[in-house]
Every structure is written in structure tokens, then in C-alpha cells.
mmCIF file of C-alpha atoms (C1' of nucleotides) in Angstrom:
data_model
loop_
_atom_site.group_PDB
_atom_site.id
_atom_site.type_symbol
_atom_site.label_atom_id
_atom_site.label_comp_id
_atom_site.label_asym_id
_atom_site.label_seq_id
_atom_site.Cartn_x
_atom_site.Cartn_y
_atom_site.Cartn_z
ATOM 1 C CA MET A 918 67.189 -30.155 -23.311
ATOM 2 C CA GLY A 919 66.689 -28.833 -26.610
ATOM 3 C CA VAL A 920 63.234 -27.151 -25.694
ATOM 4 C CA ASP A 921 64.466 -24.206 -23.459
ATOM 5 C CA GLU A 922 66.580 -23.684 -26.474
ATOM 6 C CA ARG A 923 63.717 -23.614 -29.159
ATOM 7 C CA GLU A 924 61.560 -21.181 -27.053
ATOM 8 C CA ALA A 925 64.321 -18.989 -26.666
ATOM 9 C CA LEU A 926 64.165 -18.778 -30.536
ATOM 10 C CA LEU A 927 60.926 -18.259 -30.042
ATOM 11 C CA ASP A 928 60.532 -15.455 -27.998
ATOM 12 C CA ARG A 929 63.870 -13.981 -30.384
ATOM 13 C CA LEU A 930 60.818 -14.639 -33.234
ATOM 14 C CA PHE A 931 58.950 -12.425 -31.051
ATOM 15 C CA ALA A 932 60.739 -9.647 -30.256
ATOM 16 C CA VAL A 933 61.825 -9.393 -34.213
ATOM 17 C CA THR A 934 57.890 -9.588 -35.392
ATOM 18 C CA ALA A 935 57.270 -6.376 -32.742
ATOM 19 C CA LEU A 936 60.401 -4.376 -34.006
ATOM 20 C CA MET A 937 58.890 -5.097 -37.999
ATOM 21 C CA ASN A 938 55.617 -3.545 -37.236
ATOM 22 C CA GLU A 939 56.327 -1.144 -34.764
ATOM 23 C CA ASP A 940 59.252 0.009 -37.751
ATOM 24 C CA MET A 941 56.862 -0.204 -40.155
ATOM 25 C CA ASP A 942 53.827 1.855 -38.197
ATOM 26 C CA ARG A 943 56.126 4.854 -38.423
ATOM 27 C CA GLY A 944 56.912 3.978 -41.923
ATOM 28 C CA MET A 945 52.557 4.203 -42.425
ATOM 29 C CA ARG A 946 52.345 6.662 -39.999
ATOM 30 C CA SER A 947 54.741 9.180 -41.784
ATOM 31 C CA LEU A 948 52.817 8.478 -44.944
ATOM 32 C CA GLY A 949 49.559 9.867 -43.081
ATOM 33 C CA LEU A 950 48.309 5.718 -43.284
ATOM 34 C CA THR A 951 47.534 3.504 -40.851
ATOM 35 C CA PRO A 952 48.173 -0.077 -40.785
ATOM 36 C CA ALA A 953 45.025 -1.142 -41.999
ATOM 37 C CA ARG A 954 44.515 1.684 -44.880
ATOM 38 C CA ALA A 955 47.314 1.271 -45.923
ATOM 39 C CA HIS A 956 46.763 -2.660 -46.762
ATOM 40 C CA VAL A 957 43.633 -1.161 -48.473
ATOM 41 C CA LEU A 958 45.668 1.211 -50.691
ATOM 42 C CA TRP A 959 48.265 -1.672 -51.517
ATOM 43 C CA VAL A 960 45.936 -3.782 -52.936
ATOM 44 C CA VAL A 961 44.321 -1.292 -54.608
ATOM 45 C CA SER A 962 47.662 -0.044 -56.314
ATOM 46 C CA ALA A 963 48.811 -3.418 -56.955
ATOM 47 C CA ARG A 964 45.928 -5.081 -58.654
ATOM 48 C CA GLY A 965 44.166 -1.798 -59.663
ATOM 49 C CA PRO A 966 40.438 -0.544 -58.751
ATOM 50 C CA CYS A 967 38.855 -3.293 -56.584
ATOM 51 C CA THR A 968 34.750 -3.218 -55.448
ATOM 52 C CA GLN A 969 34.590 -3.252 -51.391
ATOM 53 C CA ARG A 970 33.675 -6.388 -51.874
ATOM 54 C CA ALA A 971 36.744 -8.405 -53.226
ATOM 55 C CA LEU A 972 38.871 -5.454 -50.929
ATOM 56 C CA ALA A 973 36.799 -7.650 -48.257
ATOM 57 C CA GLU A 974 37.719 -10.603 -49.294
ATOM 58 C CA GLU A 975 41.593 -10.208 -49.939
ATOM 59 C CA LEU A 976 41.597 -8.414 -46.250
ATOM 60 C CA SER A 977 40.051 -11.028 -44.126
ATOM 61 C CA VAL A 978 37.481 -8.859 -43.223
ATOM 62 C CA SER A 979 33.973 -7.284 -42.809
ATOM 63 C CA ALA A 980 32.522 -5.608 -45.730
ATOM 64 C CA ARG A 981 31.106 -3.062 -43.247
ATOM 65 C CA ASN A 982 35.308 -2.740 -42.123
ATOM 66 C CA VAL A 983 36.101 -1.728 -45.303
ATOM 67 C CA THR A 984 33.717 0.907 -45.430
ATOM 68 C CA GLY A 985 34.676 2.388 -43.043
ATOM 69 C CA LEU A 986 38.235 2.205 -44.449
ATOM 70 C CA VAL A 987 37.831 3.226 -47.465
ATOM 71 C CA ASP A 988 35.753 6.803 -45.862
ATOM 72 C CA ALA A 989 38.775 7.321 -44.324
ATOM 73 C CA LEU A 990 41.282 6.977 -47.534
ATOM 74 C CA VAL A 991 38.207 9.086 -49.559
ATOM 75 C CA ASP A 992 38.690 11.451 -46.601
ATOM 76 C CA THR A 993 42.322 11.491 -46.192
ATOM 77 C CA GLY A 994 42.774 11.825 -50.154
ATOM 78 C CA PHE A 995 44.291 8.386 -51.361
ATOM 79 C CA VAL A 996 41.137 6.960 -53.131
ATOM 80 C CA THR A 997 37.783 7.764 -54.559
ATOM 81 C CA ARG A 998 34.898 5.499 -55.191
ATOM 82 C CA GLU A 999 33.793 5.450 -58.860
ATOM 83 C CA SER A 1000 31.143 3.932 -60.362
ATOM 84 C CA HIS A 1001 31.523 0.923 -61.407
ATOM 85 C CA PRO A 1002 30.639 0.080 -65.537
ATOM 86 C CA SER A 1003 28.311 -2.453 -65.175
ATOM 87 C CA ASP A 1004 27.425 -3.322 -61.991
ATOM 88 C CA ARG A 1005 25.411 0.219 -60.412
ATOM 89 C CA ARG A 1006 25.607 -1.468 -56.909
ATOM 90 C CA ALA A 1007 28.990 -1.217 -57.322
ATOM 91 C CA THR A 1008 31.642 1.361 -56.687
ATOM 92 C CA LEU A 1009 35.721 0.585 -57.568
ATOM 93 C CA VAL A 1010 37.705 1.972 -55.029
ATOM 94 C CA THR A 1011 40.206 3.631 -57.396
ATOM 95 C CA PRO A 1012 43.685 5.360 -56.151
ATOM 96 C CA THR A 1013 44.020 9.094 -56.798
ATOM 97 C CA PRO A 1014 47.317 11.160 -58.087
ATOM 98 C CA ARG A 1015 48.080 10.878 -54.218
ATOM 99 C CA GLY A 1016 47.367 7.097 -53.399
ATOM 100 C CA ARG A 1017 49.635 6.257 -56.552
ATOM 101 C CA ARG A 1018 52.184 8.695 -55.671
ATOM 102 C CA THR A 1019 51.955 7.152 -51.864
ATOM 103 C CA ALA A 1020 51.840 3.626 -53.535
ATOM 104 C CA ASP A 1021 55.135 4.154 -55.364
ATOM 105 C CA ARG A 1022 56.304 4.866 -51.568
ATOM 106 C CA MET A 1023 55.069 2.159 -49.944
ATOM 107 C CA VAL A 1024 56.584 -0.237 -52.921
ATOM 108 C CA ARG A 1025 60.104 1.224 -52.420
ATOM 109 C CA GLU A 1026 59.862 1.107 -48.965
ATOM 110 C CA HIS A 1027 59.207 -2.706 -49.025
ATOM 111 C CA ARG A 1028 62.698 -3.137 -50.746
ATOM 112 C CA ARG A 1029 64.183 -1.094 -48.704
ATOM 113 C CA PHE A 1030 63.235 -3.177 -45.613
ATOM 114 C CA ALA A 1031 63.846 -6.264 -47.392
ATOM 115 C CA GLN A 1032 67.477 -5.087 -48.347
ATOM 116 C CA LEU A 1033 67.906 -4.025 -43.947
ATOM 117 C CA LEU A 1034 66.475 -7.380 -42.816
ATOM 118 C CA PHE A 1035 68.573 -9.548 -45.594
ATOM 119 C CA GLY A 1036 70.525 -7.605 -47.819
ATOM 120 C CA ASP A 1037 73.635 -9.563 -46.212
ATOM 121 C CA LEU A 1038 72.480 -12.536 -46.453
ATOM 122 C CA SER A 1039 74.206 -15.426 -49.114
ATOM 123 C CA GLU A 1040 72.307 -16.820 -51.826
ATOM 124 C CA SER A 1041 72.695 -19.920 -50.116
ATOM 125 C CA GLN A 1042 71.496 -18.360 -46.578
ATOM 126 C CA LEU A 1043 68.334 -17.128 -48.641
ATOM 127 C CA ARG A 1044 67.138 -20.603 -50.051
ATOM 128 C CA ALA A 1045 67.768 -21.991 -46.450
ATOM 129 C CA LEU A 1046 65.963 -19.868 -44.669
ATOM 130 C CA GLY A 1047 63.318 -18.802 -47.343
ATOM 131 C CA SER A 1048 63.046 -23.272 -47.329
ATOM 132 C CA GLY A 1049 62.478 -22.805 -43.723
ATOM 133 C CA LEU A 1050 59.691 -20.619 -43.427
ATOM 134 C CA GLU A 1051 57.889 -22.853 -46.466
ATOM 135 C CA GLN A 1052 58.251 -25.461 -43.758
ATOM 136 C CA VAL A 1053 56.833 -23.261 -41.268
ATOM 137 C CA SER A 1054 53.926 -21.971 -43.256
ATOM 138 C CA GLU A 1055 53.040 -26.061 -43.874
ATOM 139 C CA ARG A 1056 53.051 -26.738 -40.170
ATOM 140 C CA LEU A 1057 51.058 -23.622 -39.192
ATOM 141 C CA THR A 1058 48.812 -24.409 -41.566
ATOM 142 C CA GLY A 1059 48.235 -27.799 -40.681
ATOM 143 C CA ALA A 1060 47.802 -26.482 -36.891
ATOM 144 C CA LEU A 1061 45.117 -24.454 -38.309
ATOM 145 C CA ARG A 1062 43.046 -26.799 -40.108
ATOM 146 C CA GLY A 1063 43.466 -28.916 -37.561
ATOM 147 C CA ARG A 1064 41.335 -26.844 -35.167
ATOM 148 C CA PRO A 1065 39.413 -24.459 -37.080
ATOM 149 C CA MET B 523 68.850 -9.331 -59.129
ATOM 150 C CA GLY B 524 69.158 -10.386 -55.936
ATOM 151 C CA VAL B 525 66.126 -7.704 -54.997
ATOM 152 C CA ASP B 526 63.076 -9.397 -55.790
ATOM 153 C CA GLU B 527 64.301 -13.026 -53.798
ATOM 154 C CA ARG B 528 64.347 -11.029 -50.734
ATOM 155 C CA GLU B 529 61.273 -9.317 -51.390
ATOM 156 C CA ALA B 530 59.721 -12.686 -52.000
ATOM 157 C CA LEU B 531 61.390 -13.399 -48.696
ATOM 158 C CA LEU B 532 59.810 -10.816 -46.359
ATOM 159 C CA ASP B 533 56.403 -11.770 -48.228
ATOM 160 C CA ARG B 534 57.162 -15.373 -46.910
ATOM 161 C CA LEU B 535 58.269 -13.861 -43.490
ATOM 162 C CA PHE B 536 55.184 -11.721 -43.643
ATOM 163 C CA ALA B 537 52.753 -14.418 -44.164
ATOM 164 C CA VAL B 538 54.057 -16.201 -41.407
ATOM 165 C CA THR B 539 53.469 -13.667 -38.828
ATOM 166 C CA ALA B 540 50.195 -13.331 -39.237
ATOM 167 C CA LEU B 541 49.514 -16.878 -39.454
ATOM 168 C CA MET B 542 51.313 -17.261 -36.160
ATOM 169 C CA ASN B 543 49.615 -14.317 -34.614
ATOM 170 C CA GLU B 544 46.133 -16.855 -36.108
ATOM 171 C CA ASP B 545 47.262 -19.707 -34.478
ATOM 172 C CA MET B 546 48.182 -17.291 -30.542
ATOM 173 C CA ASP B 547 45.057 -15.854 -31.493
ATOM 174 C CA ARG B 548 42.549 -18.709 -31.324
ATOM 175 C CA GLY B 549 44.469 -20.047 -28.372
ATOM 176 C CA MET B 550 44.018 -16.858 -26.696
ATOM 177 C CA ARG B 551 40.426 -16.743 -27.453
ATOM 178 C CA SER B 552 39.847 -20.790 -26.136
ATOM 179 C CA LEU B 553 40.916 -19.860 -22.919
ATOM 180 C CA GLY B 554 38.799 -16.707 -22.868
ATOM 181 C CA LEU B 555 41.293 -14.083 -23.400
ATOM 182 C CA THR B 556 42.202 -11.609 -26.064
ATOM 183 C CA PRO B 557 45.855 -11.133 -27.315
ATOM 184 C CA ALA B 558 46.207 -7.446 -25.038
ATOM 185 C CA ARG B 559 45.006 -9.533 -21.700
ATOM 186 C CA ALA B 560 47.012 -12.695 -22.370
ATOM 187 C CA HIS B 561 50.173 -10.337 -21.884
ATOM 188 C CA VAL B 562 48.917 -8.609 -19.068
ATOM 189 C CA LEU B 563 48.008 -12.204 -17.523
ATOM 190 C CA TRP B 564 51.374 -13.476 -18.878
ATOM 191 C CA VAL B 565 53.230 -10.321 -17.695
ATOM 192 C CA VAL B 566 52.127 -10.511 -13.942
ATOM 193 C CA SER B 567 51.891 -14.738 -13.753
ATOM 194 C CA ALA B 568 56.117 -14.251 -14.622
ATOM 195 C CA ARG B 569 57.292 -11.613 -12.963
ATOM 196 C CA GLY B 570 54.841 -11.907 -9.868
ATOM 197 C CA PRO B 571 52.503 -9.142 -9.143
ATOM 198 C CA CYS B 572 52.708 -5.892 -10.722
ATOM 199 C CA THR B 573 51.529 -2.654 -10.271
ATOM 200 C CA GLN B 574 49.769 -0.695 -13.269
ATOM 201 C CA ARG B 575 52.417 1.322 -13.233
ATOM 202 C CA ALA B 576 54.747 -1.290 -13.793
ATOM 203 C CA LEU B 577 52.453 -3.315 -16.272
ATOM 204 C CA ALA B 578 52.300 0.523 -18.679
ATOM 205 C CA GLU B 579 55.975 0.142 -19.214
ATOM 206 C CA GLU B 580 56.562 -3.130 -19.507
ATOM 207 C CA LEU B 581 53.510 -3.339 -22.187
ATOM 208 C CA SER B 582 54.406 0.202 -23.678
ATOM 209 C CA VAL B 583 50.846 1.081 -23.358
ATOM 210 C CA SER B 584 49.673 3.967 -21.478
ATOM 211 C CA ALA B 585 48.110 3.983 -17.509
ATOM 212 C CA ARG B 586 44.679 4.640 -18.932
ATOM 213 C CA ASN B 587 44.915 1.543 -21.185
ATOM 214 C CA VAL B 588 46.332 -0.711 -18.049
ATOM 215 C CA THR B 589 43.533 0.277 -16.413
ATOM 216 C CA GLY B 590 40.962 -0.865 -18.875
ATOM 217 C CA LEU B 591 42.540 -4.119 -19.629
ATOM 218 C CA VAL B 592 42.675 -4.897 -15.376
ATOM 219 C CA ASP B 593 39.256 -3.985 -15.115
ATOM 220 C CA ALA B 594 38.506 -6.331 -17.815
ATOM 221 C CA LEU B 595 41.063 -9.400 -16.250
ATOM 222 C CA VAL B 596 39.244 -8.509 -13.373
ATOM 223 C CA ASP B 597 35.624 -9.029 -14.603
ATOM 224 C CA THR B 598 36.337 -12.242 -16.173
ATOM 225 C CA GLY B 599 37.886 -13.415 -12.792
ATOM 226 C CA PHE B 600 41.565 -13.685 -14.702
ATOM 227 C CA VAL B 601 43.144 -11.217 -11.552
ATOM 228 C CA THR B 602 42.328 -9.298 -8.879
ATOM 229 C CA ARG B 603 43.282 -5.877 -7.550
ATOM 230 C CA GLU B 604 45.085 -6.207 -4.375
ATOM 231 C CA SER B 605 46.135 -3.589 -2.074
ATOM 232 C CA HIS B 606 49.542 -1.886 -1.729
ATOM 233 C CA PRO B 607 51.207 -2.783 1.047
ATOM 234 C CA SER B 608 53.461 0.232 1.476
ATOM 235 C CA ASP B 609 52.218 2.450 -1.358
ATOM 236 C CA ARG B 610 48.132 3.369 -1.155
ATOM 237 C CA ARG B 611 48.242 5.424 -3.906
ATOM 238 C CA ALA B 612 48.674 1.546 -6.459
ATOM 239 C CA THR B 613 47.609 -1.792 -6.453
ATOM 240 C CA LEU B 614 49.072 -4.648 -6.761
ATOM 241 C CA VAL B 615 47.453 -6.549 -9.752
ATOM 242 C CA THR B 616 47.537 -10.632 -9.093
ATOM 243 C CA PRO B 617 46.159 -13.404 -10.873
ATOM 244 C CA THR B 618 43.103 -15.560 -9.181
ATOM 245 C CA PRO B 619 43.491 -19.364 -9.345
ATOM 246 C CA ARG B 620 42.064 -19.087 -12.197
ATOM 247 C CA GLY B 621 44.725 -16.497 -13.414
ATOM 248 C CA ARG B 622 47.618 -19.388 -12.525
ATOM 249 C CA ARG B 623 45.893 -22.213 -14.342
ATOM 250 C CA THR B 624 45.530 -20.337 -17.569
ATOM 251 C CA ALA B 625 49.047 -18.878 -17.291
ATOM 252 C CA ASP B 626 50.211 -22.417 -16.812
ATOM 253 C CA ARG B 627 48.058 -23.296 -19.861
ATOM 254 C CA MET B 628 49.768 -20.441 -21.768
ATOM 255 C CA VAL B 629 53.350 -21.698 -20.519
ATOM 256 C CA ARG B 630 52.484 -25.079 -21.881
ATOM 257 C CA GLU B 631 50.972 -23.880 -25.248
ATOM 258 C CA HIS B 632 54.653 -21.706 -25.504
ATOM 259 C CA ARG B 633 56.027 -24.486 -25.417
ATOM 260 C CA ARG B 634 54.027 -26.713 -27.870
ATOM 261 C CA PHE B 635 54.362 -23.967 -30.360
ATOM 262 C CA ALA B 636 58.504 -23.880 -30.153
ATOM 263 C CA GLN B 637 58.123 -27.187 -30.414
ATOM 264 C CA LEU B 638 55.745 -26.534 -34.004
ATOM 265 C CA LEU B 639 57.989 -24.562 -35.136
ATOM 266 C CA PHE B 640 61.394 -25.695 -34.604
ATOM 267 C CA GLY B 641 61.213 -29.361 -33.264
ATOM 268 C CA ASP B 642 62.832 -31.058 -36.093
ATOM 269 C CA LEU B 643 65.396 -28.186 -36.153
ATOM 270 C CA SER B 644 68.751 -29.515 -35.211
ATOM 271 C CA GLU B 645 70.937 -28.258 -33.050
ATOM 272 C CA SER B 646 73.503 -26.599 -35.652
ATOM 273 C CA GLN B 647 69.704 -24.885 -37.393
ATOM 274 C CA LEU B 648 69.287 -23.684 -34.148
ATOM 275 C CA ARG B 649 72.462 -21.627 -33.653
ATOM 276 C CA ALA B 650 72.234 -20.478 -37.239
ATOM 277 C CA LEU B 651 68.796 -19.520 -36.998
ATOM 278 C CA GLY B 652 68.827 -17.836 -33.343
ATOM 279 C CA SER B 653 72.318 -15.890 -34.723
ATOM 280 C CA GLY B 654 70.367 -14.746 -37.327
ATOM 281 C CA LEU B 655 67.746 -13.092 -35.349
ATOM 282 C CA GLU B 656 69.961 -10.923 -33.393
ATOM 283 C CA GLN B 657 71.615 -9.587 -36.823
ATOM 284 C CA VAL B 658 67.976 -8.817 -37.775
ATOM 285 C CA SER B 659 67.446 -7.702 -34.153
ATOM 286 C CA GLU B 660 70.271 -5.718 -34.405
ATOM 287 C CA ARG B 661 69.385 -3.678 -37.834
ATOM 288 C CA LEU B 662 66.210 -3.027 -37.007
ATOM 289 C CA THR B 663 66.636 -1.668 -33.583
ATOM 290 C CA GLY B 664 69.589 0.418 -35.482
ATOM 291 C CA ALA B 665 67.665 1.248 -37.887
ATOM 292 C CA LEU B 666 64.434 2.751 -35.264
ATOM 293 C CA ARG B 667 67.322 4.563 -33.377
ATOM 294 C CA GLY B 668 68.484 6.126 -36.666
ATOM 295 C CA ARG B 669 64.407 8.072 -37.060
ATOM 296 C CA PRO B 670 62.983 8.154 -33.415
ATOM 297 C "C1'" DT C 1278 55.743 18.404 -6.061
ATOM 298 C "C1'" DA C 1279 55.815 14.456 -8.044
ATOM 299 C "C1'" DT C 1280 53.805 9.971 -8.637
ATOM 300 C "C1'" DT C 1281 49.605 6.389 -9.100
ATOM 301 C "C1'" DG C 1282 45.246 5.787 -11.227
ATOM 302 C "C1'" DT C 1283 40.692 7.036 -12.835
ATOM 303 C "C1'" DT C 1284 37.102 9.598 -15.250
ATOM 304 C "C1'" DA C 1285 36.538 11.641 -19.876
ATOM 305 C "C1'" DT C 1286 36.986 11.921 -23.773
ATOM 306 C "C1'" DA C 1287 37.813 10.008 -28.794
ATOM 307 C "C1'" DC C 1288 39.616 7.574 -32.468
ATOM 308 C "C1'" DT C 1289 40.888 2.764 -34.894
ATOM 309 C "C1'" DC C 1290 39.868 -1.366 -35.924
ATOM 310 C "C1'" DT C 1291 36.502 -4.851 -35.569
ATOM 311 C "C1'" DA C 1292 32.083 -7.406 -35.594
ATOM 312 C "C1'" DT C 1293 26.814 -8.689 -36.631
ATOM 313 C "C1'" DA C 1294 22.872 -7.371 -37.926
ATOM 314 C "C1'" DA C 1295 19.389 -4.501 -40.873
ATOM 315 C "C1'" DC C 1296 17.537 -2.610 -44.598
ATOM 316 C "C1'" DT C 1297 18.411 -0.216 -49.845
ATOM 317 C "C1'" DA C 1298 19.249 -0.690 -54.391
ATOM 318 C "C1'" DT C 1299 20.149 -3.215 -57.670
ATOM 319 C "C1'" DA C 1300 21.463 -7.746 -60.255
ATOM 320 C "C1'" DT D 927 16.088 -14.187 -54.656
ATOM 321 C "C1'" DA D 928 20.613 -12.846 -54.372
ATOM 322 C "C1'" DT D 929 24.749 -9.442 -54.329
ATOM 323 C "C1'" DA D 930 27.173 -4.979 -53.239
ATOM 324 C "C1'" DG D 931 27.063 -1.055 -49.666
ATOM 325 C "C1'" DT D 932 25.299 1.445 -46.089
ATOM 326 C "C1'" DT D 933 23.226 2.629 -41.869
ATOM 327 C "C1'" DA D 934 23.147 0.814 -37.375
ATOM 328 C "C1'" DT D 935 24.746 -0.804 -33.183
ATOM 329 C "C1'" DA D 936 28.639 -2.493 -30.022
ATOM 330 C "C1'" DG D 937 32.971 -4.175 -28.337
ATOM 331 C "C1'" DA D 938 38.309 -4.171 -27.799
ATOM 332 C "C1'" DG D 939 42.271 -1.722 -27.726
ATOM 333 C "C1'" DT D 940 44.818 2.782 -28.077
ATOM 334 C "C1'" DA D 941 46.075 7.449 -26.812
ATOM 335 C "C1'" DT D 942 45.824 12.445 -24.109
ATOM 336 C "C1'" DA D 943 44.232 15.312 -20.759
ATOM 337 C "C1'" DA D 944 42.511 16.647 -16.727
ATOM 338 C "C1'" DC D 945 42.009 15.670 -12.005
ATOM 339 C "C1'" DA D 946 41.798 12.727 -7.033
ATOM 340 C "C1'" DA D 947 44.545 10.285 -3.781
ATOM 341 C "C1'" DT D 948 49.122 9.485 -2.209
ATOM 342 C "C1'" DA D 949 53.966 10.188 -1.434
#
DNA sequence: TATTGTTATACTCTATAACTATA
DNA sequence: TATAGTTATAGAGTATAACAATA
């Protein structure tokens, strides 16, 4: 007893994450972005112009993959490749005005989404959920280190 | 005030779901399965032999996609296509002995995972989290209905 | 006519390996 | 020699559309 409740809870969590993904995918699609491209635009908007190498590490993805994602974002007008001031091998992926506007909308959507999910939670509920997630993160990280 | 905390909580939730996906992907890979194929095997094991049509609807995916996933699962020995007893257009996707053993291991992994995440939560914490997720589900479902 | 599954085609994301240009 | 990025190639997941066989 107790195991079944926890498995049901896990299934409910899976259902929630599926709904979250569906909602976010729609939001991105309505902006003309796929999830992977949106992630790139999000990073270059938050951290300023990045080399593709830095993007590959930030996204935990191959350099080749970044080339393709940046190609697509250039083709659709969200970013440009600017020359690096001191390293002629590197490019700086830089948002266009359209890219910046779109990133601003993503920031607002992020806020709206946080309000949708957690808007009616009290301060103590927020803290409880936060520390619960923190604990779960640590256990998951430990499990992943355990069998890499 | 309050918005930033909720956005931070959302980011933490994203981080947890990323870790969950990473852990599950590794588990599936160690069984010789990709996530999409594992999902198919999970369904045909839980519900018994299915037509591909039924699978497409259960997974919310195109019929063409199911053809490819079942092809791959047949090639790797997890399922077979059996003829439908009363409808000669349809096939019944059926686990092989290896498929059944693998599905059993997924069931045990599911239990292990639920214990890892929630094993040390009290009954009242479980109930609180469950009802919280339920509320979030409803709000997300409402939001998705709002702009389909 | 409607339905089941397939072939044909295409797009997205992902990877490794070999290569070019530059440090 | 090492690094930044690209070309070449491949595979997985996804979709639509046209088509076959069967209901």
C-alpha cells in the first residue's frame, strides 16, 4: 500500500507535462518557431550574441545541430550571423529586431504561463512546492550520476 | 512581487521534467527502445493486441507514423503483426515473449521511478500534490480549449 | 462509400565523421 | 596542434496525400 498512489501520482505528473508541452508548442508555433529554434532564440536573447559553440554547450547539443537550427532561424528572419570581432573562425548569433520582438513575447508568455499554473497558490504553498521540486531534482541528479 | 517566484518555480519544474526525461530515455535505451517505440509497446502490453488504428488514436499520432513505429518494433523483435480474426484489412499488434518481458521491466521501472520521486512523501503530502496537479491539469486543459 | 494500412514525399531534430579556415 | 563551423551522411519521429484492399 502506498505504491499505487505514488504510481498514480507519477501518471498524473506525466499528463501535466504532456499538457504543458502541448500548450508551449502551440505558443511557439503561433510565433513561427519550433521548440528547438525557440530555445536557441531564448538563449541568444537572454545572454546576448553567442558563438555557436557556446550555444551547443548551453543546449547540450552537437555543433552540427546548432548549424542547422541557426540556418533555419536566419532563413526565417529571427537572427543573423555576425562576425566575431576578434576570432575570424567564430560567428555571433544575434537576434534581429523581429527576433527581439518575438523573444519579448516569449518572456511575456513565460510569465503568463507561470501565472496560469501557480497564480492562485499561497506563499506557503509556493515554498512547499519549490522545496519539493528541489528535493526531487537532487534525487534525480543522484540517480543519473549513479548510472551514467 | 510574487510573479518572479512563480516564474522561478516554473523554471524549476522545467528542470525537473528535463531530468525525468533524461532518466527515462536512458532506461528505455538500455532496453533497446526509443521513447516512441516504448510508448507503443507500453500500450499494446497494457491493453492487449491493438489495431494500428487504435494505436494511432491512443498515441494521438498519424496512421503513417504508427506504421513506421510498428515496423521498427517488428524488426527488433518486440512485437508481431497478427491477422485480425474478423477484419482482413486490420492487423493486431501483439507483443512477442521478448516484448512481454521488456514491458514487465518497464512496469517495474515505473514503480521504481514513482518511489524515487515520491517515496518519502507522507500521505497528506501525496494528497496535496495530487490535488495540486489535478487543478493544474484542469487549468491547462481549459487554456488549450480556449485557443485550439 | 468508408475504413485500414501502405507507399511516396517531406520536414525537424538529432548524431558522428571528415574537412576548411583560423588560432 | 587545437578550435569554430561546415559539408556529408544517417537515423528517428512526425506530417499530408494518394492508393490498395477490404468492409
